[in-house]
């Protein structure tokens, strides 16, 4: 399964081409961000409450 949803905007994305997937620094759950939200510098909030740029 390579289809994921961006944590900031909820869009379906595929990892690669500017889209990223990384573990939360706090709880290690997977965070997915799309290219657009990264460009716009949108904040994300993890399910554990951690938020980052
Ligand atoms: Zn997004
Ligand atoms: Zn977390």
Coordinates of N, CA, C and O and ligand atoms in Angstrom, one line a residue:
X1 N 0.8 -1.2 0.0 CA 0.0 0.0 0.0 C 0.9 1.3 0.0 O 1.5 1.6 1.0
X2 N 0.8 1.9 -1.1 CA 1.6 3.1 -1.2 C 0.8 4.4 -1.2 O 1.3 5.5 -1.4
X3 N -0.5 4.2 -1.0 CA -1.4 5.4 -1.1 C -1.6 5.9 0.4 O -2.0 5.1 1.2
X4 N -1.3 7.2 0.5 CA -1.4 7.7 1.9 C -2.1 9.1 1.8 O -2.3 9.6 0.8
X5 N -2.5 9.5 3.0 CA -3.1 10.9 3.0 C -2.2 11.9 3.8 O -1.6 11.6 4.8
X6 N -2.1 13.0 3.2 CA -1.4 14.1 3.8 C -2.0 14.5 5.1 O -3.2 14.6 5.3
X7 N -1.1 14.7 6.1 CA -1.6 15.0 7.5 C -2.2 16.4 7.6 O -3.0 16.7 8.4
X8 N -1.7 17.3 6.7 CA -2.1 18.7 6.8 C -3.4 18.9 6.0 O -4.3 19.6 6.4
X9 N -3.5 18.4 4.7 CA -4.7 18.7 3.9 C -5.6 17.5 3.6 O -6.6 17.7 3.1
X10 N -5.1 16.3 3.9 CA -5.9 15.2 3.8 C -6.0 14.6 2.3 O -6.7 13.7 2.0
X11 N -5.1 15.2 1.4 CA -5.1 14.7 0.1 C -4.4 13.4 0.0 O -3.5 13.0 0.7
X12 N -4.9 12.6 -1.0 CA -4.3 11.3 -1.3 C -3.0 11.6 -2.0 O -3.0 12.2 -3.1
X13 N -1.9 11.0 -1.6 CA -0.7 11.2 -2.2 C 0.1 9.9 -2.3 O -0.2 9.0 -1.6
X14 N 1.1 9.9 -3.2 CA 2.1 8.8 -3.2 C 3.4 9.4 -2.8 O 3.8 10.5 -3.1
X15 N 4.1 8.5 -2.0 CA 5.4 9.0 -1.5 C 6.4 9.1 -2.7 O 6.4 8.3 -3.6
X16 N 7.2 10.1 -2.7 CA 8.1 10.4 -3.7 C 7.7 11.7 -4.4 O 6.6 12.2 -4.3
X17 N 8.7 12.2 -5.2 CA 8.4 13.4 -5.9 C 8.0 14.6 -5.1 O 7.1 15.4 -5.4
X18 N 8.7 14.7 -3.9 CA 8.4 15.9 -3.1 C 7.5 15.6 -1.9 O 7.4 16.3 -0.9
X19 N 6.8 14.5 -2.0 CA 5.9 14.1 -0.9 C 6.8 13.3 0.1 O 7.7 12.5 -0.3
X20 N 6.6 13.5 1.3 CA 7.4 12.8 2.3 C 6.6 12.0 3.4 O 5.5 12.3 3.7
X21 N 7.3 11.0 3.9 CA 6.8 10.2 4.9 C 7.9 10.0 6.0 O 9.0 9.7 5.6
X22 N 7.6 10.3 7.2 CA 8.6 10.2 8.2 C 8.0 9.9 9.6 O 6.8 10.2 9.8
X23 N 8.7 9.4 10.5 CA 8.2 9.1 11.8 C 8.1 10.3 12.7 O 9.0 11.1 12.6
X24 N 7.1 10.4 13.4 CA 6.9 11.5 14.4 C 8.1 11.5 15.4 O 8.4 10.5 15.9
X25 N 8.7 12.7 15.6 CA 9.8 12.7 16.6 C 9.3 12.3 18.0 O 10.2 12.0 18.8
X26 N 8.1 12.5 18.3 CA 7.6 12.2 19.6 C 7.1 10.8 19.8 O 7.4 10.2 20.8
X27 N 6.3 10.3 18.9 CA 5.7 9.0 19.1 C 6.0 8.0 18.0 O 5.5 6.8 18.1
X28 N 6.8 8.4 17.0 CA 7.2 7.4 16.0 C 6.1 6.9 15.1 O 6.3 6.0 14.3
X29 N 4.9 7.5 15.2 CA 3.9 7.2 14.2 C 4.2 7.9 12.9 O 4.8 8.9 12.9
X30 N 3.7 7.3 11.8 CA 4.1 7.8 10.5 C 3.4 9.1 10.1 O 2.1 9.1 10.2
X31 N 4.1 10.1 9.7 CA 3.5 11.3 9.3 C 3.8 11.5 7.8 O 4.9 11.2 7.3
X32 N 2.7 11.9 7.1 CA 2.8 12.0 5.6 C 2.5 13.4 5.3 O 1.5 14.0 5.7
X33 N 3.3 14.0 4.4 CA 3.1 15.4 4.0 C 3.2 15.5 2.5 O 4.2 14.9 1.9
X34 N 2.3 16.2 1.9 CA 2.4 16.4 0.4 C 3.3 17.5 0.1 O 3.6 18.4 0.9
X35 N 3.7 17.5 -1.2 CA 4.6 18.5 -1.8 C 4.1 19.9 -1.5 O 4.8 20.8 -1.2
X36 N 2.8 20.1 -1.8 CA 2.1 21.4 -1.7 C 2.2 21.9 -0.3 O 2.5 23.1 -0.1
X37 N 1.9 21.1 0.7 CA 1.9 21.6 2.1 C 3.3 21.9 2.6 O 3.5 22.8 3.4
X38 N 4.2 21.2 2.0 CA 5.6 21.5 2.4 C 6.0 22.8 1.8 O 6.7 23.6 2.4
X39 N 5.6 23.1 0.6 CA 5.9 24.3 -0.1 C 5.3 25.5 0.7 O 5.9 26.5 0.8
X40 N 4.1 25.3 1.1 CA 3.3 26.4 1.7 C 3.8 26.5 3.2 O 3.4 27.4 3.9
X41 N 4.6 25.5 3.7 CA 5.0 25.6 5.0 C 3.9 25.4 6.0 O 3.9 25.9 7.1
X42 N 2.9 24.6 5.6 CA 1.8 24.3 6.6 C 2.3 23.5 7.8 O 3.1 22.6 7.6
X43 N 1.7 23.8 8.9 CA 2.0 23.0 10.1 C 1.2 21.7 10.0 O 0.2 21.5 9.4
X44 N 1.8 20.8 10.7 CA 1.1 19.5 10.9 C 1.0 19.2 12.4 O 1.8 19.6 13.2
X45 N 0.0 18.4 12.7 CA -0.2 18.0 14.0 C -0.4 16.5 14.0 O -1.3 16.0 13.4
X46 N 0.4 15.9 14.8 CA 0.4 14.4 14.9 C -0.8 14.0 15.9 O -1.3 14.8 16.6
X47 N -1.1 12.8 15.8 CA -2.2 12.3 16.7 C -1.8 12.4 18.2 O -2.6 12.5 19.0
X48 N -0.5 12.5 18.4 CA 0.0 12.5 19.8 C 0.0 14.0 20.3 O 0.2 14.3 21.5
X49 N -0.3 14.9 19.4 CA -0.3 16.3 19.8 C 0.9 17.1 19.4 O 0.9 18.3 19.4
X50 N 1.9 16.4 18.9 CA 3.1 17.1 18.4 C 2.8 17.8 17.1 O 2.2 17.3 16.2
X51 N 3.3 19.1 17.1 CA 3.1 19.8 15.8 C 4.4 20.4 15.4 O 5.3 20.8 16.2
X52 N 4.6 20.5 14.1 CA 5.9 21.0 13.5 C 5.7 21.7 12.3 O 4.6 21.7 11.7
X53 N 6.7 22.4 11.8 CA 6.6 23.2 10.6 C 6.6 22.3 9.3 O 7.0 21.2 9.3
Ligands
LIG1 ZN1 -1.1 18.3 2.0
LIG2 ZN1 3.3 11.8 17.3

